Structures are given as C-alpha cells and as structure tokens.
Coordinates of N, CA and C and ligand atoms in Angstrom, one line a residue:
X1002 N 0.4 -1.4 0.1 CA 0.2 0.0 -0.3 C 1.4 1.4 0.0
X1003 N 0.3 2.0 -0.6 CA 1.3 3.6 -1.1 C 1.4 4.3 0.9
X1004 N 2.4 4.9 0.6 CA 2.9 5.5 2.0 C 1.7 6.6 2.5
X1005 N 1.5 7.1 1.8 CA 1.1 8.4 0.7 C -0.4 8.1 1.4
X1006 N -1.7 7.1 1.4 CA -2.4 6.9 2.4 C -2.4 5.9 3.5
X1007 N -1.0 5.4 3.6 CA -1.0 5.3 4.5 C -0.7 6.5 6.1
X1008 N 0.0 6.9 5.4 CA 0.3 8.7 6.7 C -0.8 9.6 6.7
X1009 N -1.7 9.2 6.0 CA -2.7 10.4 6.1 C -4.2 9.4 6.9
X1010 N -3.4 8.3 7.2 CA -5.1 7.0 7.6 C -5.9 7.5 7.5
X1011 N -5.8 6.5 7.0 CA -7.0 5.8 6.2 C -7.4 4.9 5.8
X1012 N -8.5 4.3 7.2 CA -8.9 2.8 6.9 C -9.9 2.1 6.0
X1013 N -9.5 0.9 5.2 CA -10.6 0.3 4.5 C -11.9 0.1 4.7
X1014 N -12.9 0.4 4.1 CA -13.5 -0.1 4.7 C -14.5 -0.9 3.9
X1015 N -14.5 -0.4 2.0 CA -14.5 -1.1 1.4 C -13.6 -2.0 0.0
X1016 N -13.3 -3.0 0.2 CA -11.4 -3.6 -0.2 C -12.3 -3.3 -2.6
X1017 N -11.0 -2.6 -3.1 CA -11.9 -3.2 -4.6 C -12.9 -4.3 -5.4
X1018 N -11.8 -5.4 -4.6 CA -12.9 -6.5 -5.1 C -13.8 -7.3 -4.1
X1019 N -14.6 -6.2 -3.1 CA -15.8 -5.7 -2.4 C -16.8 -5.4 -3.7
X1020 N -16.3 -4.2 -3.7 CA -16.9 -2.5 -4.7 C -16.6 -3.5 -6.1
X1021 N -15.8 -3.9 -7.5 CA -16.5 -4.7 -7.8 C -17.5 -6.1 -7.5
X1022 N -16.9 -6.7 -6.7 CA -18.2 -7.5 -6.5 C -20.1 -6.6 -6.9
X1023 N -20.1 -5.7 -6.1 CA -21.4 -4.8 -5.2 C -22.2 -4.3 -6.8
X1024 N -20.9 -3.5 -7.6 CA -20.4 -2.8 -8.8 C -21.8 -4.2 -9.4
X1025 N -21.4 -5.2 -9.9 CA -21.4 -6.1 -10.5 C -23.4 -6.7 -10.6
X1026 N -23.7 -6.7 -9.4 CA -24.7 -7.1 -8.4 C -25.1 -6.0 -8.8
X1027 N -25.0 -5.0 -8.7 CA -26.1 -4.0 -9.3 C -26.4 -3.0 -10.7
X1028 N -25.4 -3.6 -11.4 CA -25.5 -3.5 -12.5 C -26.8 -4.5 -13.1
X1029 N -26.8 -6.1 -12.6 CA -27.7 -6.9 -12.5 C -28.7 -6.6 -13.0
X1030 N -28.7 -5.2 -12.1 CA -30.5 -5.4 -11.0 C -30.7 -4.5 -11.9
X1031 N -30.2 -3.5 -12.1 CA -30.9 -3.0 -12.9 C -30.7 -2.9 -14.6
X1032 N -30.1 -3.8 -14.7 CA -30.1 -4.7 -15.7 C -32.1 -5.5 -16.3
X1033 N -31.6 -6.1 -15.3 CA -33.0 -7.1 -15.6 C -34.1 -5.8 -15.2
X1034 N -33.9 -4.9 -13.9 CA -35.3 -3.8 -14.0 C -35.6 -3.6 -15.3
X1035 N -34.5 -3.2 -15.9 CA -35.5 -2.2 -17.4 C -35.5 -2.6 -18.8
X1036 N -35.7 -4.3 -18.6 CA -35.6 -5.6 -19.8 C -35.8 -4.0 -20.9
X1037 N -35.8 -4.3 -22.1 CA -36.6 -4.3 -22.9 C -36.1 -2.1 -23.4
X1038 N -36.2 -2.0 -22.1 CA -35.9 -0.1 -22.3 C -34.2 0.1 -22.7
X1039 N -34.4 1.8 -23.4 CA -33.1 2.1 -23.2 C -32.9 3.4 -21.7
X1040 N -31.8 3.4 -21.7 CA -32.2 4.2 -20.6 C -30.5 5.4 -21.1
X1041 N -30.2 6.5 -19.7 CA -29.7 7.5 -20.3 C -29.8 7.1 -18.7
X1042 N -28.4 7.3 -18.9 CA -27.7 7.0 -17.3 C -26.5 8.7 -17.1
X1043 N -26.9 9.5 -16.2 CA -26.5 11.1 -15.7 C -25.8 10.2 -14.6
X1044 N -24.0 10.7 -15.2 CA -23.3 11.3 -13.3 C -23.1 12.2 -13.0
X1045 N -23.4 12.1 -12.4 CA -23.4 13.0 -11.3 C -21.6 13.7 -10.6
X1046 N -21.3 14.6 -11.0 CA -20.2 14.9 -11.1 C -19.2 15.7 -9.9
X1047 N -17.9 15.6 -9.4 CA -16.7 14.3 -9.7 C -17.1 13.3 -9.2
X1048 N -17.6 13.0 -8.2 CA -17.3 11.9 -7.2 C -18.2 10.4 -7.6
X1049 N -19.1 10.9 -8.8 CA -19.3 9.5 -9.8 C -19.1 9.3 -10.5
X1050 N -17.7 9.4 -11.3 CA -16.5 10.0 -12.6 C -16.5 7.8 -12.0
X1051 N -15.8 7.1 -11.4 CA -15.9 7.0 -10.6 C -16.0 5.2 -11.0
X1052 N -17.3 5.4 -9.9 CA -19.0 3.7 -10.2 C -19.2 4.0 -11.1
X1053 N -19.9 5.4 -12.2 CA -20.4 5.3 -13.1 C -19.4 4.2 -14.1
X1054 N -17.6 3.9 -14.2 CA -17.5 3.7 -15.3 C -17.2 2.7 -15.1
X1055 N -17.4 1.9 -13.9 CA -17.7 0.7 -13.2 C -18.7 0.5 -14.1
X1056 N -19.5 0.5 -13.8 CA -21.4 0.1 -13.4 C -21.8 0.3 -14.9
X1057 N -21.1 1.1 -15.7 CA -21.9 1.3 -17.0 C -21.5 -0.2 -17.6
X1058 N -20.5 -0.7 -17.6 CA -20.2 -1.9 -17.7 C -20.2 -3.3 -17.4
X1059 N -21.9 -3.6 -16.3 CA -22.5 -3.9 -15.6 C -23.1 -4.8 -15.8
X1060 N -24.6 -3.0 -17.3 CA -25.2 -2.8 -18.1 C -25.9 -3.0 -18.5
X1061 N -26.3 -4.5 -18.5 CA -26.1 -5.1 -20.5 C -27.8 -4.3 -20.9
X1062 N -27.7 -3.0 -21.1 CA -28.4 -2.6 -22.2 C -28.6 -1.2 -22.7
X1063 N -29.1 -1.6 -23.6 CA -28.7 0.2 -25.0 C -28.9 1.5 -23.5
X1064 N -27.7 1.7 -24.2 CA -27.6 2.9 -23.0 C -27.0 4.4 -23.6
X1065 N -27.1 5.6 -23.6 CA -26.6 6.6 -23.6 C -25.1 7.3 -21.8
X1066 N -24.6 8.2 -22.0 CA -24.0 8.4 -21.0 C -24.0 10.2 -21.3
X1067 N -24.5 10.2 -20.3 CA -24.8 12.0 -19.7 C -23.7 12.3 -18.4
X1068 N -24.0 13.9 -18.2 CA -22.7 14.3 -17.3 C -23.5 15.4 -16.9
X1069 N -23.0 15.6 -15.8 CA -23.5 17.4 -14.3 C -22.7 17.3 -13.8
X1070 N -22.6 18.3 -13.8 CA -21.4 19.2 -12.1 C -22.5 20.1 -11.2
X1071 N -22.5 19.7 -10.7 CA -23.4 19.5 -9.0 C -22.1 19.9 -7.4
X1072 N -22.5 21.7 -7.3 CA -21.2 21.7 -6.2 C -22.4 22.1 -5.0
X1073 N -21.9 21.1 -4.1 CA -22.2 21.8 -2.5 C -21.5 21.5 -1.7
X1074 N -20.9 21.0 -1.9 CA -19.6 21.0 -0.8 C -18.0 22.0 -0.8
X1075 N -17.4 22.6 -0.2 CA -16.8 23.5 -0.6 C -15.0 22.9 -0.4
X1076 N -14.7 23.1 0.3 CA -13.0 22.1 0.7 C -13.2 21.4 2.1
X1077 N -14.6 21.3 2.5 CA -14.3 21.4 4.0 C -15.9 19.4 4.1
X1078 N -15.5 19.3 4.3 CA -16.2 18.0 4.9 C -17.7 18.0 5.4
X1079 N -18.1 19.5 5.2 CA -19.7 20.0 6.0 C -20.6 20.3 4.7
X1080 N -21.4 19.7 4.1 CA -22.7 20.4 3.8 C -23.1 21.5 3.8
X1081 N -23.1 21.9 3.3 CA -24.2 23.9 2.8 C -25.4 23.6 2.6
X1082 N -25.8 23.8 2.0 CA -27.3 23.5 1.7 C -27.4 24.2 0.3
X1083 N -26.2 24.9 -0.3 CA -26.2 25.5 -1.1 C -26.2 24.9 -2.2
X1084 N -26.4 24.3 -3.5 CA -26.5 23.6 -4.2 C -26.8 24.9 -5.8
X1085 N -25.5 23.8 -6.7 CA -25.8 25.0 -8.0 C -25.2 23.7 -8.9
X1086 N -25.5 24.0 -10.3 CA -25.0 23.2 -11.2 C -23.9 23.7 -11.9
X1087 N -22.9 23.3 -12.6 CA -21.4 23.9 -12.5 C -21.5 23.6 -14.3
X1088 N -22.1 22.0 -14.3 CA -21.9 21.7 -15.7 C -22.7 20.8 -16.4
X1089 N -24.0 21.3 -17.7 CA -25.4 21.0 -18.1 C -25.0 19.5 -18.8
X1090 N -26.1 18.9 -18.2 CA -26.2 18.1 -19.6 C -26.2 18.4 -20.5
X1091 N -25.5 18.0 -21.8 CA -25.6 17.7 -23.0 C -26.3 17.5 -24.0
X1092 N -27.2 16.8 -23.6 CA -29.2 16.4 -24.3 C -30.2 16.5 -23.9
X1093 N -31.1 16.8 -24.4 CA -32.8 17.0 -24.2 C -32.3 15.2 -23.6
X1094 N -33.5 15.6 -22.5 CA -34.3 13.8 -21.5 C -35.5 13.9 -21.6
X1095 N -35.7 14.6 -22.1 CA -37.5 14.7 -22.9 C -38.1 13.4 -22.9
X1096 N -38.6 12.9 -22.3 CA -39.0 11.6 -23.1 C -38.7 10.6 -22.1
X1097 N -37.7 9.9 -21.4 CA -36.5 8.7 -22.1 C -36.6 8.9 -19.9
X1098 N -35.8 7.4 -20.0 CA -36.0 7.3 -18.9 C -34.5 7.0 -17.8
X1099 N -34.9 7.5 -17.3 CA -32.8 8.6 -16.8 C -32.9 7.9 -15.5
X1100 N -31.2 7.1 -15.0 CA -30.6 6.2 -14.1 C -29.6 7.8 -13.6
X1101 N -30.6 8.5 -13.0 CA -29.0 9.3 -12.0 C -27.8 8.8 -11.8
X1102 N -26.6 8.7 -11.4 CA -25.3 7.6 -10.3 C -24.8 8.7 -9.2
X1103 N -25.1 9.2 -8.5 CA -24.3 9.5 -7.3 C -23.7 8.7 -7.1
X1104 N -22.5 9.0 -6.1 CA -21.3 8.4 -5.6 C -21.3 7.8 -4.0
X1105 N -23.0 8.8 -3.5 CA -22.9 9.0 -2.0 C -24.1 9.8 -1.6
X1106 N -24.8 9.5 -0.4 CA -25.7 10.4 -0.4 C -26.3 10.8 1.1
X1107 N -26.4 12.1 1.0 CA -25.1 11.7 3.1 C -27.1 12.8 3.5
X1108 N -27.1 14.1 3.2 CA -28.1 14.5 3.8 C -29.3 14.7 3.2
X1109 N -28.7 14.6 1.7 CA -29.5 14.8 0.7 C -30.3 15.5 -0.4
X1110 N -29.6 16.6 0.2 CA -30.3 18.2 -0.4 C -29.7 18.6 -1.8
X1111 N -28.4 17.6 -2.3 CA -28.1 17.5 -3.3 C -28.4 16.8 -4.9
X1112 N -29.0 15.7 -4.1 CA -30.2 14.6 -5.2 C -31.4 15.0 -5.1
X1113 N -32.0 16.4 -4.3 CA -33.2 16.3 -3.9 C -33.2 17.8 -4.7
X1114 N -32.7 18.3 -4.6 CA -32.3 19.8 -5.6 C -32.2 19.4 -7.1
X1115 N -31.1 18.1 -7.7 CA -31.0 17.7 -8.3 C -32.1 16.7 -9.4
X1116 N -33.0 16.0 -8.2 CA -34.1 14.8 -8.9 C -35.1 16.0 -9.1
X1117 N -35.5 17.5 -9.0 CA -35.9 18.5 -8.9 C -35.8 19.0 -9.8
X1118 N -34.8 19.8 -10.6 CA -34.5 19.8 -11.3 C -34.7 19.2 -12.7
X1119 N -34.3 17.6 -13.1 CA -34.5 17.0 -13.7 C -35.7 16.8 -13.7
X1120 N -36.2 17.3 -12.9 CA -37.7 16.3 -13.6 C -39.2 17.1 -14.3
X1121 N -38.5 18.8 -14.5 CA -38.9 19.5 -15.4 C -38.6 19.4 -16.3
X1122 N -37.2 19.3 -17.2 CA -36.8 18.7 -18.5 C -37.8 17.4 -19.6
X1123 N -39.0 17.1 -18.1 CA -39.6 15.8 -18.9 C -39.6 14.8 -19.3
X1124 N -38.6 14.4 -19.0 CA -38.6 12.4 -18.4 C -39.2 12.0 -18.3
X1125 N -39.5 10.8 -18.4 CA -40.3 9.5 -18.9 C -40.0 9.6 -17.0
X1126 N -38.9 8.2 -17.0 CA -38.5 8.0 -15.6 C -37.1 8.4 -15.0
X1127 N -37.5 8.8 -13.7 CA -36.0 9.2 -12.9 C -35.7 7.7 -12.3
X1128 N -34.9 7.4 -12.3 CA -34.3 6.6 -10.8 C -33.1 6.3 -9.9
X1129 N -32.6 7.0 -9.4 CA -31.5 7.2 -8.9 C -30.3 5.6 -8.5
X1130 N -29.2 5.8 -8.6 CA -27.5 4.7 -8.3 C -27.5 4.9 -6.9
X1131 N -27.5 5.0 -6.3 CA -25.7 5.2 -5.5 C -25.2 3.9 -4.7
X1132 N -23.0 4.7 -4.8 CA -22.8 3.5 -4.0 C -23.3 3.7 -3.3
X1133 N -22.5 4.9 -2.3 CA -23.0 4.7 -0.6 C -24.0 5.2 -0.4
X1134 N -24.9 5.6 0.8 CA -25.3 5.9 1.2 C -25.2 5.8 3.0
X1135 N -25.5 7.5 3.7 CA -25.6 7.4 5.0 C -26.9 7.9 5.4
X1136 N -27.6 6.8 4.9 CA -28.6 7.5 5.6 C -29.2 8.1 7.0
X1137 N -27.7 8.0 7.9 CA -28.6 8.6 9.6 C -28.8 9.6 9.4
X1138 N -27.9 10.1 8.2 CA -27.2 11.8 8.0 C -29.0 12.7 8.1
X1139 N -29.4 12.2 6.2 CA -30.4 12.1 6.4 C -31.3 13.8 6.6
X1140 N -31.6 14.4 5.4 CA -32.3 15.8 6.3 C -33.3 16.2 5.5
X1141 N -33.3 15.7 4.1 CA -35.1 15.4 3.1 C -35.5 14.2 3.3
X1142 N -36.3 14.3 2.8 CA -37.2 12.7 2.2 C -36.7 12.5 0.7
X1143 N -36.2 12.1 0.1 CA -35.9 11.3 -1.0 C -35.6 10.1 -1.3
X1144 N -35.7 9.2 -2.1 CA -35.9 8.2 -2.4 C -34.8 7.6 -3.1
X1145 N -34.1 6.5 -2.9 CA -33.1 6.3 -3.5 C -33.3 4.5 -4.2
X1146 N -33.7 4.7 -5.6 CA -33.3 2.4 -6.5 C -32.7 2.0 -5.9
X1147 N -31.8 2.2 -5.6 CA -30.1 1.3 -5.9 C -29.0 1.8 -4.7
X1148 N -29.0 1.2 -3.7 CA -27.6 1.6 -2.7 C -27.4 0.2 -3.2
X1149 N -25.3 1.0 -3.2 CA -24.6 -0.5 -3.4 C -23.7 -0.3 -1.3
X1150 N -24.0 0.2 -0.7 CA -24.0 0.1 0.2 C -24.4 0.8 1.8
X1151 N -24.5 0.9 2.1 CA -25.5 1.9 3.9 C -24.3 1.5 4.2
X1152 N -24.1 2.9 4.9 CA -22.5 3.6 5.4 C -23.0 4.4 6.7
X1153 N -22.6 4.1 8.2 CA -23.0 4.9 9.1 C -21.8 5.9 9.1
X1154 N -21.8 7.1 10.3 CA -21.9 8.2 10.1 C -20.2 8.9 9.9
X1155 N -19.2 7.8 8.9 CA -18.3 8.8 9.0 C -17.8 9.7 7.4
X1156 N -16.5 10.1 8.1 CA -16.5 10.3 6.1 C -15.5 9.9 5.3
X1157 N -15.5 9.2 4.5 CA -15.1 8.3 3.4 C -14.3 9.0 2.3
X1158 N -13.4 7.8 1.5 CA -12.1 9.1 -0.1 C -12.4 7.6 -0.5
X1159 N -12.3 8.1 -2.4 CA -11.0 6.7 -2.6 C -12.3 6.2 -3.6
X1160 N -12.3 5.9 -4.8 CA -12.9 4.9 -5.2 C -14.2 6.4 -6.2
X1161 N -13.4 7.4 -6.1 CA -14.1 8.5 -6.8 C -14.7 9.9 -5.8
X1162 N -14.5 9.6 -4.4 CA -14.8 10.3 -3.4 C -14.2 10.7 -3.1
X1163 N -14.3 12.0 -2.5 CA -12.8 13.1 -2.3 C -12.7 13.9 -0.8
X1164 N -12.1 14.2 -0.3 CA -12.0 15.1 0.7 C -10.3 16.3 -0.4
X1165 N -11.0 17.7 -0.2 CA -11.1 18.5 -0.7 C -10.1 18.3 -2.0
X1166 N -11.3 17.7 -2.6 CA -10.5 17.2 -4.1 C -9.0 15.9 -4.3
X1167 N -8.8 15.2 -3.5 CA -7.8 14.8 -3.5 C -8.4 13.4 -2.8
X1168 N -8.1 12.3 -3.0 CA -7.8 10.9 -3.3 C -8.6 10.1 -3.8
X1169 N -9.4 10.6 -4.9 CA -9.9 9.7 -5.5 C -9.8 9.0 -6.7
X1170 N -8.3 9.3 -6.8 CA -7.7 8.2 -7.5 C -7.7 6.8 -5.9
X1171 N -8.1 6.7 -5.0 CA -7.4 5.5 -4.5 C -8.4 3.9 -5.2
X1172 N -8.2 3.1 -4.7 CA -8.7 1.3 -5.5 C -10.7 1.5 -4.9
X1173 N -9.8 1.5 -3.2 CA -10.7 0.9 -2.0 C -11.1 1.9 -1.9
X1174 N -12.2 1.9 -0.5 CA -13.2 3.2 -0.6 C -12.8 2.8 1.1
X1175 N -11.5 4.2 1.4 CA -11.7 4.0 3.1 C -12.1 5.5 3.8
X1176 N -11.8 4.4 5.4 CA -12.4 5.8 6.6 C -11.6 6.9 6.6
X1177 N -11.6 8.6 6.5 CA -10.9 9.4 6.5 C -10.7 9.4 7.6
X1178 N -9.7 10.0 8.1 CA -9.1 10.7 9.6 C -8.4 12.4 9.9
X1179 N -9.2 13.1 9.8 CA -8.4 14.1 9.9 C -7.8 14.2 10.1
Ligands
IMP1615 P1 -25.5 15.8 0.7 O1 -26.2 17.3 -0.4 O2 -25.0 16.1 1.8 O3 -25.6 14.7 0.4 O4 -24.1 15.4 -0.2 C1 -23.5 14.5 -0.8 C2 -22.7 14.9 -1.7 O5 -21.5 15.9 -0.5 C3 -22.2 13.8 -2.8 O6 -22.1 13.4 -4.1 C4 -20.2 14.0 -1.9 O7 -19.7 14.6 -2.9 C5 -20.1 15.0 -0.9 N1 -19.5 13.9 0.3 C6 -21.0 13.8 1.5 N2 -20.7 12.4 2.5 C7 -18.9 12.7 1.7 C8 -18.0 11.3 2.0 O8 -18.0 10.8 4.0 N3 -17.1 11.2 1.7 C9 -16.7 12.7 0.3 N4 -17.6 13.0 -0.2 C10 -18.6 13.1 0.3
MG1616 MG1 -17.3 15.5 -3.2

C-alpha cells in the first residue's frame, strides 16, 4: 500500500474486490429492472465518475451516458445546503428513462435539488443509484432506488470520493481521519 495513504490514516472500509462484486450485482439488477428499455445514465460529477465507469460495463442494455456537475461542498466536509449546477447535460432527457448515478447520499440535499431540476425537463422516468448511503444523516426525504452500501456516519474517500479534491484515485473506499 502506498505510503501516502498510510500516512494520511485512511482505514479500508470496502476493498476493491468487494466494490467490484457489489457493482456487478447492481448492474445485473438494473439490467433486469429495465429489460427492453433504453436508459440515459446521468453521472453526477465529480464523485460518481469512477463508479459510473464500472457500473455501465455491468449494465447489459442500450444506454447513453450524460454528465451533470453540481456543487454542494467547498473544501471542507460539511454540506453547505447550497447546490448549483456547474456543468449541464449535453442532450435533452425529455421522454427518456433516466438513471442518476451518485457517489454518496449524505444529507440528501444535493440529490433532492438535482431530481427536482431533472423532473422539470419532462423525462419519462427518473431513478437513482448511489454507491453509498449515509442514511443516518438525511435531512430531506429522498427515495434511492439502488444503493451499493449503507454506511454509518464516517467521512469516506476513494473510488471517486474526495476530501479537498484528493484521494479520488484510491481503488478502495476508506474512512478518512483528519
Ligand atoms: P448531500 O447533499 O449532503 O447528500 O451530499 C452529497 C455530496 O456530498 C456527495 O455527492 C459527495 O460529493 C459529498 N459527500 C458527502 N459525504 C461524503 C463523504 O463521506 N466523503 C466524500 N464526499 C462526501
Ligand atoms: Mg464530493
């Protein structure tokens, strides 16, 4: 293991192998649930890009990939509750079946804002898939259709998740001790 990760005191929560197994299961489930349909998979930047890249390869359906950037965190670890779109979808989702891919749902403020924003664009359906779910910290009620792992209230990094934009490239998910 790299000295940098050890020095930063990051304890493994889910190994790369555990993540890959769960991602494959999610892909199979999504494939079954949407049999005969075409999906627009929307990656929420930046945290979901690693998860999305693996997940789409486990979905056996015709899909297109879209990216939307939202910002709800500064460089600290607390949600500001202020959400804005920093990068918008490239194509219309009107009449389409949409699957939103998130890295983690914490307070729920970001996904709640995003779902309201996307529904205004007239999609046929919108479902959500989040790799991680910190259920205990929810501030708004938001349905999540597919969850990789439910986790306790720890700040986690790796596999796309960052602290101050760092550690997104770790192949595992670890608990970050500041
Ligand atoms: P929410 O709006 O509070 O649900 O926050 C969701 C966003 O906050 C996620 O998409 C992440 O970018 C970020 N976030 C929340 N918890 C963590 C964490 O433990 N590690 C890294 N980022 C997190
Ligand atoms: Mg983030």
